[in-house]
């Protein structure tokens, strides 16, 4: 099973037909991960669940978390309640606890948390039936990119078990610098996004791990790393398989938000 990094952008992605990434995600089963490659379960690493230590949600059914404010009423009426994946959650926990060199000391089981919008917004477009079990794993913004890359490597065996590992964040994410009426892309955002694309497609994973010192405008593109670390997890989970990155979607929103999404695979896939 390939791993993915999805830029989920604005929560209105799930209702706004004007956002190009919406159609990309709706074409998921037809053009990206075809139905014959249907995952046994989905593990989502979302930038919207940030904890001191790794945590997994261990639930029988996922609730819909509305972790946003001031959006249209229709947003709060949407529901996406796929089955939980408690077995996968415990498998993730064990893989992390067994990871080498004491990478993880503890993994918390959250028995109440459902899916935040970094998970359910893209998933309801990708798998609208909501019948695939889903588990979430938190990020730790207090750690670094190398740590999250190693987290991904520890989770790599899940790929052989038919689990779709999906990082959900945003290739650029500076909410203080968005421009709702923008008709062009801010140069700093474009430069960071281009650097990221080139680094991934050329296999310069170490540069992406060291992005804070290697990338142009790194701190402006990601004032906080929470939406970027899911990429490092997906990248790490693919690394053990010598997979290559492919850009599978690219578009912009609000002048500075990149919807660049990547697939880590050993086969050739056309970008949209």
mmCIF file of C-alpha atoms in Angstrom:
data_model
loop_
_atom_site.group_PDB
_atom_site.id
_atom_site.type_symbol
_atom_site.label_atom_id
_atom_site.label_comp_id
_atom_site.label_asym_id
_atom_site.label_seq_id
_atom_site.Cartn_x
_atom_site.Cartn_y
_atom_site.Cartn_z
ATOM 1 C CA UNK A 1 0.000 0.000 0.000
ATOM 2 C CA UNK A 2 1.366 3.404 -0.973
ATOM 3 C CA UNK A 3 1.521 6.209 1.579
ATOM 4 C CA UNK A 4 0.182 9.711 1.021
ATOM 5 C CA UNK A 5 0.433 13.280 2.206
ATOM 6 C CA UNK A 6 -2.761 15.247 1.590
ATOM 7 C CA UNK A 7 -2.962 19.027 1.901
ATOM 8 C CA UNK A 8 -6.477 19.507 3.244
ATOM 9 C CA UNK A 9 -6.497 23.331 3.287
ATOM 10 C CA UNK A 10 -9.710 24.998 4.393
ATOM 11 C CA UNK A 11 -12.463 22.991 6.143
ATOM 12 C CA UNK A 12 -14.860 24.277 3.446
ATOM 13 C CA UNK A 13 -13.097 21.908 1.059
ATOM 14 C CA UNK A 14 -15.955 19.502 1.757
ATOM 15 C CA UNK A 15 -18.679 21.888 0.505
ATOM 16 C CA UNK A 16 -17.033 24.474 -1.749
ATOM 17 C CA UNK A 17 -17.084 23.372 -5.389
ATOM 18 C CA UNK A 18 -14.705 26.204 -6.293
ATOM 19 C CA UNK A 19 -11.753 24.594 -4.479
ATOM 20 C CA UNK A 20 -9.885 22.507 -7.104
ATOM 21 C CA UNK A 21 -8.567 20.030 -4.533
ATOM 22 C CA UNK A 22 -12.152 18.988 -3.842
ATOM 23 C CA UNK A 23 -12.514 17.359 -7.250
ATOM 24 C CA UNK A 24 -9.103 15.731 -6.907
ATOM 25 C CA UNK A 25 -10.174 14.014 -3.678
ATOM 26 C CA UNK A 26 -13.573 13.057 -5.104
ATOM 27 C CA UNK A 27 -11.753 11.257 -7.925
ATOM 28 C CA UNK A 28 -9.715 9.239 -5.419
ATOM 29 C CA UNK A 29 -11.217 5.786 -5.970
ATOM 30 C CA UNK A 30 -11.496 6.295 -9.706
ATOM 31 C CA UNK A 31 -8.087 7.746 -10.497
ATOM 32 C CA UNK A 32 -5.706 7.706 -7.514
ATOM 33 C CA UNK A 33 -6.103 4.596 -5.386
ATOM 34 C CA UNK A 34 -8.466 2.516 -7.467
ATOM 35 C CA UNK A 35 -11.150 0.370 -5.881
ATOM 36 C CA UNK A 36 -9.159 -2.816 -6.374
ATOM 37 C CA UNK A 37 -6.583 -1.302 -3.992
ATOM 38 C CA UNK A 38 -9.165 -0.585 -1.328
ATOM 39 C CA UNK A 39 -7.397 -0.397 2.065
ATOM 40 C CA UNK A 40 -8.240 -2.730 4.935
ATOM 41 C CA UNK A 41 -8.103 0.280 7.282
ATOM 42 C CA UNK A 42 -6.876 3.882 7.255
ATOM 43 C CA UNK A 43 -4.396 5.479 9.639
ATOM 44 C CA UNK A 44 -4.590 9.280 9.543
ATOM 45 C CA UNK A 45 -1.861 11.466 11.002
ATOM 46 C CA UNK A 46 -3.509 14.885 11.236
ATOM 47 C CA UNK A 47 -1.951 18.232 12.057
ATOM 48 C CA UNK A 48 -5.039 18.989 14.140
ATOM 49 C CA UNK A 49 -4.246 16.484 16.876
ATOM 50 C CA UNK A 50 -1.118 17.660 18.637
ATOM 51 C CA UNK A 51 -0.052 15.990 21.879
ATOM 52 C CA UNK A 52 3.032 15.761 24.081
ATOM 53 C CA UNK A 53 3.334 12.008 23.512
ATOM 54 C CA UNK A 54 1.874 9.881 20.690
ATOM 55 C CA UNK A 55 -1.800 9.052 21.060
ATOM 56 C CA UNK A 56 -4.190 6.846 19.105
ATOM 57 C CA UNK A 57 -7.971 6.896 19.232
ATOM 58 C CA UNK A 58 -9.407 3.546 20.266
ATOM 59 C CA UNK A 59 -13.117 3.736 19.449
ATOM 60 C CA UNK A 60 -15.747 1.493 17.908
ATOM 61 C CA UNK A 61 -17.285 4.336 15.870
ATOM 62 C CA UNK A 62 -15.701 7.700 15.030
ATOM 63 C CA UNK A 63 -17.552 10.871 15.957
ATOM 64 C CA UNK A 64 -17.262 14.000 13.794
ATOM 65 C CA UNK A 65 -15.258 16.737 15.543
ATOM 66 C CA UNK A 66 -16.075 20.315 14.488
ATOM 67 C CA UNK A 67 -12.740 21.854 15.457
ATOM 68 C CA UNK A 68 -13.237 25.155 13.620
ATOM 69 C CA UNK A 69 -15.114 28.398 14.216
ATOM 70 C CA UNK A 70 -17.098 30.932 12.233
ATOM 71 C CA UNK A 71 -17.834 28.753 9.211
ATOM 72 C CA UNK A 72 -21.173 28.327 7.392
ATOM 73 C CA UNK A 73 -23.886 26.471 9.297
ATOM 74 C CA UNK A 74 -23.825 23.681 6.733
ATOM 75 C CA UNK A 75 -20.350 22.749 7.921
ATOM 76 C CA UNK A 76 -21.663 21.864 11.364
ATOM 77 C CA UNK A 77 -24.415 19.685 9.931
ATOM 78 C CA UNK A 78 -22.065 17.372 8.064
ATOM 79 C CA UNK A 79 -21.399 13.989 9.620
ATOM 80 C CA UNK A 80 -18.747 11.425 8.816
ATOM 81 C CA UNK A 81 -18.773 8.489 11.203
ATOM 82 C CA UNK A 82 -16.746 5.570 9.846
ATOM 83 C CA UNK A 83 -16.013 2.569 12.056
ATOM 84 C CA UNK A 84 -13.113 2.917 14.429
ATOM 85 C CA UNK A 85 -10.121 0.617 14.136
ATOM 86 C CA UNK A 86 -9.216 -0.411 17.688
ATOM 87 C CA UNK A 87 -7.159 -3.346 16.446
ATOM 88 C CA UNK A 88 -5.118 -1.062 14.210
ATOM 89 C CA UNK A 89 -4.757 1.449 17.037
ATOM 90 C CA UNK A 90 -3.206 -1.174 19.290
ATOM 91 C CA UNK A 91 -1.001 -2.388 16.439
ATOM 92 C CA UNK A 92 0.242 1.183 15.937
ATOM 93 C CA UNK A 93 0.876 1.494 19.652
ATOM 94 C CA UNK A 94 2.910 -1.713 19.741
ATOM 95 C CA UNK A 95 4.954 -0.814 16.662
ATOM 96 C CA UNK A 96 5.859 2.520 18.219
ATOM 97 C CA UNK A 97 6.716 1.036 21.591
ATOM 98 C CA UNK A 98 8.881 -1.568 19.847
ATOM 99 C CA UNK A 99 10.660 1.024 17.719
ATOM 100 C CA UNK A 100 14.445 1.086 18.078
ATOM 101 C CA UNK A 101 16.517 3.322 20.343
ATOM 102 C CA UNK A 102 13.679 4.262 22.634
ATOM 103 C CA UNK A 103 12.000 6.530 20.103
ATOM 104 C CA UNK A 104 8.708 6.377 21.998
ATOM 105 C CA UNK A 105 8.325 5.947 25.743
ATOM 106 C CA UNK A 106 4.553 5.847 25.923
ATOM 107 C CA UNK A 107 1.521 5.811 23.617
ATOM 108 C CA UNK A 108 -1.795 6.974 25.048
ATOM 109 C CA UNK A 109 -5.083 5.320 24.097
ATOM 110 C CA UNK A 110 -7.838 7.916 23.726
ATOM 111 C CA UNK A 111 -11.177 6.132 24.054
ATOM 112 C CA UNK A 112 -13.393 9.149 23.307
ATOM 113 C CA UNK A 113 -11.844 11.125 20.485
ATOM 114 C CA UNK A 114 -13.368 10.939 17.028
ATOM 115 C CA UNK A 115 -12.014 12.440 13.793
ATOM 116 C CA UNK A 116 -10.894 16.069 13.558
ATOM 117 C CA UNK A 117 -11.450 17.949 10.319
ATOM 118 C CA UNK A 118 -7.937 17.155 9.116
ATOM 119 C CA UNK A 119 -9.181 13.573 8.911
ATOM 120 C CA UNK A 120 -12.890 13.632 8.114
ATOM 121 C CA UNK A 121 -12.925 16.479 5.574
ATOM 122 C CA UNK A 122 -10.653 14.733 3.044
ATOM 123 C CA UNK A 123 -11.931 11.250 3.902
ATOM 124 C CA UNK A 124 -15.579 12.078 3.278
ATOM 125 C CA UNK A 125 -14.589 13.073 -0.261
ATOM 126 C CA UNK A 126 -12.221 10.131 -0.780
ATOM 127 C CA UNK A 127 -14.435 7.417 0.735
ATOM 128 C CA UNK A 128 -17.954 8.909 1.009
ATOM 129 C CA UNK A 129 -19.537 5.629 2.082
ATOM 130 C CA UNK A 130 -17.613 5.866 5.341
ATOM 131 C CA UNK A 131 -17.322 2.098 5.631
ATOM 132 C CA UNK A 132 -13.535 1.707 6.003
ATOM 133 C CA UNK A 133 -12.256 1.568 9.608
ATOM 134 C CA UNK A 134 -10.262 4.672 10.551
ATOM 135 C CA UNK A 135 -7.736 5.313 13.303
ATOM 136 C CA UNK A 136 -5.961 8.583 14.099
ATOM 137 C CA UNK A 137 -2.429 9.121 15.376
ATOM 138 C CA UNK A 138 -1.370 12.460 16.858
ATOM 139 C CA UNK A 139 1.671 14.584 16.019
ATOM 140 C CA UNK A 140 4.088 16.076 18.530
ATOM 141 C CA UNK A 141 4.968 19.645 17.558
ATOM 142 C CA UNK A 142 7.399 19.716 20.472
ATOM 143 C CA UNK A 143 9.540 17.152 18.623
ATOM 144 C CA UNK A 144 11.389 17.594 15.330
ATOM 145 C CA UNK A 145 11.001 16.375 11.753
ATOM 146 C CA UNK A 146 13.562 13.587 12.196
ATOM 147 C CA UNK A 147 11.453 12.174 15.033
ATOM 148 C CA UNK A 148 8.339 12.095 12.851
ATOM 149 C CA UNK A 149 10.272 10.521 9.987
ATOM 150 C CA UNK A 150 11.367 7.762 12.374
ATOM 151 C CA UNK A 151 7.772 7.380 13.583
ATOM 152 C CA UNK A 152 6.828 6.725 9.966
ATOM 153 C CA UNK A 153 9.604 4.153 9.560
ATOM 154 C CA UNK A 154 8.361 2.321 12.661
ATOM 155 C CA UNK A 155 4.881 2.163 11.111
ATOM 156 C CA UNK A 156 6.133 0.928 7.745
ATOM 157 C CA UNK A 157 5.012 -2.720 8.298
ATOM 158 C CA UNK A 158 1.396 -1.544 8.153
ATOM 159 C CA UNK A 159 1.800 -1.017 4.421
ATOM 160 C CA UNK A 160 2.185 -4.760 3.936
ATOM 161 C CA UNK A 161 -1.035 -5.279 5.892
ATOM 162 C CA UNK A 162 -3.175 -3.217 3.526
ATOM 163 C CA UNK A 163 -3.338 -0.157 5.781
ATOM 164 C CA UNK A 164 -3.457 3.226 4.074
ATOM 165 C CA UNK A 165 -1.137 5.592 5.953
ATOM 166 C CA UNK A 166 -2.212 9.157 5.225
ATOM 167 C CA UNK A 167 -0.586 12.304 6.521
ATOM 168 C CA UNK A 168 -3.019 15.222 6.462
ATOM 169 C CA UNK A 169 -1.757 18.773 6.741
ATOM 170 C CA UNK A 170 -0.840 21.551 4.332
ATOM 171 C CA UNK A 171 2.251 22.042 2.205
ATOM 172 C CA UNK A 172 2.217 25.675 3.337
ATOM 173 C CA UNK A 173 0.288 26.739 6.427
ATOM 174 C CA UNK A 174 0.424 30.280 7.742
ATOM 175 C CA UNK A 175 -3.103 31.334 8.693
ATOM 176 C CA UNK A 176 -1.967 34.864 9.567
ATOM 177 C CA UNK A 177 -0.837 35.386 6.008
ATOM 178 C CA UNK A 178 -3.896 34.277 4.027
ATOM 179 C CA UNK A 179 -5.496 36.635 1.524
ATOM 180 C CA UNK A 180 -9.119 35.658 0.731
ATOM 181 C CA UNK A 181 -9.276 38.011 -2.273
ATOM 182 C CA UNK A 182 -5.826 37.163 -3.636
ATOM 183 C CA UNK A 183 -5.520 36.502 -7.359
ATOM 184 C CA UNK A 184 -1.822 35.634 -7.226
ATOM 185 C CA UNK A 185 0.330 33.471 -4.975
ATOM 186 C CA UNK A 186 2.643 35.124 -2.446
ATOM 187 C CA UNK A 187 6.266 34.725 -3.614
ATOM 188 C CA UNK A 188 7.481 33.249 -0.325
ATOM 189 C CA UNK A 189 4.763 30.567 -0.430
ATOM 190 C CA UNK A 190 5.529 29.713 -4.044
ATOM 191 C CA UNK A 191 9.256 29.493 -3.369
ATOM 192 C CA UNK A 192 8.830 27.161 -0.402
ATOM 193 C CA UNK A 193 6.308 25.026 -2.278
ATOM 194 C CA UNK A 194 8.616 24.726 -5.297
ATOM 195 C CA UNK A 195 11.560 23.805 -3.067
ATOM 196 C CA UNK A 196 9.463 21.115 -1.381
ATOM 197 C CA UNK A 197 8.320 19.667 -4.703
ATOM 198 C CA UNK A 198 11.827 19.554 -6.120
ATOM 199 C CA UNK A 199 13.278 18.057 -2.928
ATOM 200 C CA UNK A 200 10.679 15.290 -2.772
ATOM 201 C CA UNK A 201 10.707 14.412 -6.456
ATOM 202 C CA UNK A 202 14.495 14.286 -6.463
ATOM 203 C CA UNK A 203 14.502 12.042 -3.405
ATOM 204 C CA UNK A 204 16.270 14.572 -1.173
ATOM 205 C CA UNK A 205 14.457 13.374 1.925
ATOM 206 C CA UNK A 206 17.219 14.519 4.267
ATOM 207 C CA UNK A 207 16.743 18.064 3.018
ATOM 208 C CA UNK A 208 13.025 17.808 3.750
ATOM 209 C CA UNK A 209 13.842 16.529 7.237
ATOM 210 C CA UNK A 210 16.186 19.503 7.681
ATOM 211 C CA UNK A 211 13.727 21.907 6.048
ATOM 212 C CA UNK A 212 14.115 24.585 8.734
ATOM 213 C CA UNK A 213 17.676 25.234 7.600
ATOM 214 C CA UNK A 214 17.412 24.080 3.977
ATOM 215 C CA UNK A 215 14.148 25.531 2.668
ATOM 216 C CA UNK A 216 13.515 29.155 1.668
ATOM 217 C CA UNK A 217 11.021 30.936 3.939
ATOM 218 C CA UNK A 218 10.581 27.828 6.105
ATOM 219 C CA UNK A 219 9.360 29.699 9.183
ATOM 220 C CA UNK A 220 6.961 31.810 7.148
ATOM 221 C CA UNK A 221 5.558 28.755 5.384
ATOM 222 C CA UNK A 222 5.164 26.883 8.671
ATOM 223 C CA UNK A 223 5.182 29.116 11.777
ATOM 224 C CA UNK A 224 4.196 25.913 13.589
ATOM 225 C CA UNK A 225 5.249 22.511 12.230
ATOM 226 C CA UNK A 226 2.019 20.655 13.071
ATOM 227 C CA UNK A 227 0.713 20.664 9.466
ATOM 228 C CA UNK A 228 4.093 19.686 8.030
ATOM 229 C CA UNK A 229 5.070 16.773 10.270
ATOM 230 C CA UNK A 230 2.382 14.465 8.810
ATOM 231 C CA UNK A 231 4.441 14.623 5.598
ATOM 232 C CA UNK A 232 7.496 13.316 7.431
ATOM 233 C CA UNK A 233 5.481 10.396 8.816
ATOM 234 C CA UNK A 234 4.213 9.429 5.345
ATOM 235 C CA UNK A 235 7.706 9.868 3.935
ATOM 236 C CA UNK A 236 9.244 7.725 6.671
ATOM 237 C CA UNK A 237 6.693 4.957 6.250
ATOM 238 C CA UNK A 238 7.613 4.775 2.573
ATOM 239 C CA UNK A 239 11.389 5.032 2.962
ATOM 240 C CA UNK A 240 11.992 1.402 3.936
ATOM 241 C CA UNK A 241 10.448 0.362 0.613
ATOM 242 C CA UNK A 242 12.666 2.643 -1.513
ATOM 243 C CA UNK A 243 9.541 4.418 -2.687
ATOM 244 C CA UNK A 244 9.608 7.590 -4.753
ATOM 245 C CA UNK A 245 7.521 10.703 -4.271
ATOM 246 C CA UNK A 246 5.024 11.782 -6.898
ATOM 247 C CA UNK A 247 3.063 15.017 -6.990
ATOM 248 C CA UNK A 248 -0.538 13.913 -7.478
ATOM 249 C CA UNK A 249 -2.298 17.262 -7.076
ATOM 250 C CA UNK A 250 -1.314 20.911 -6.992
ATOM 251 C CA UNK A 251 -3.429 24.023 -6.558
ATOM 252 C CA UNK A 252 -3.583 27.148 -4.409
ATOM 253 C CA UNK A 253 -6.099 28.812 -2.115
ATOM 254 C CA UNK A 254 -6.268 32.150 -0.296
ATOM 255 C CA UNK A 255 -3.017 33.352 -1.811
ATOM 256 C CA UNK A 256 -0.698 31.330 0.414
ATOM 257 C CA UNK A 257 -2.235 27.894 1.046
ATOM 258 C CA UNK A 258 -0.752 25.143 -1.109
ATOM 259 C CA UNK A 259 -2.883 22.060 -1.714
ATOM 260 C CA UNK A 260 0.128 20.117 -3.000
ATOM 261 C CA UNK A 261 -0.411 16.429 -2.285
ATOM 262 C CA UNK A 262 2.090 13.605 -2.665
ATOM 263 C CA UNK A 263 2.111 9.863 -3.153
ATOM 264 C CA UNK A 264 5.034 7.690 -2.100
ATOM 265 C CA UNK A 265 5.036 4.734 -4.425
ATOM 266 C CA UNK A 266 7.110 2.412 -6.599
ATOM 267 C CA UNK A 267 4.812 2.768 -9.610
ATOM 268 C CA UNK A 268 4.251 5.678 -11.966
ATOM 269 C CA UNK A 269 1.199 7.862 -11.375
ATOM 270 C CA UNK A 270 0.132 10.848 -13.430
ATOM 271 C CA UNK A 271 -0.471 14.093 -11.539
ATOM 272 C CA UNK A 272 -3.767 15.930 -11.806
#
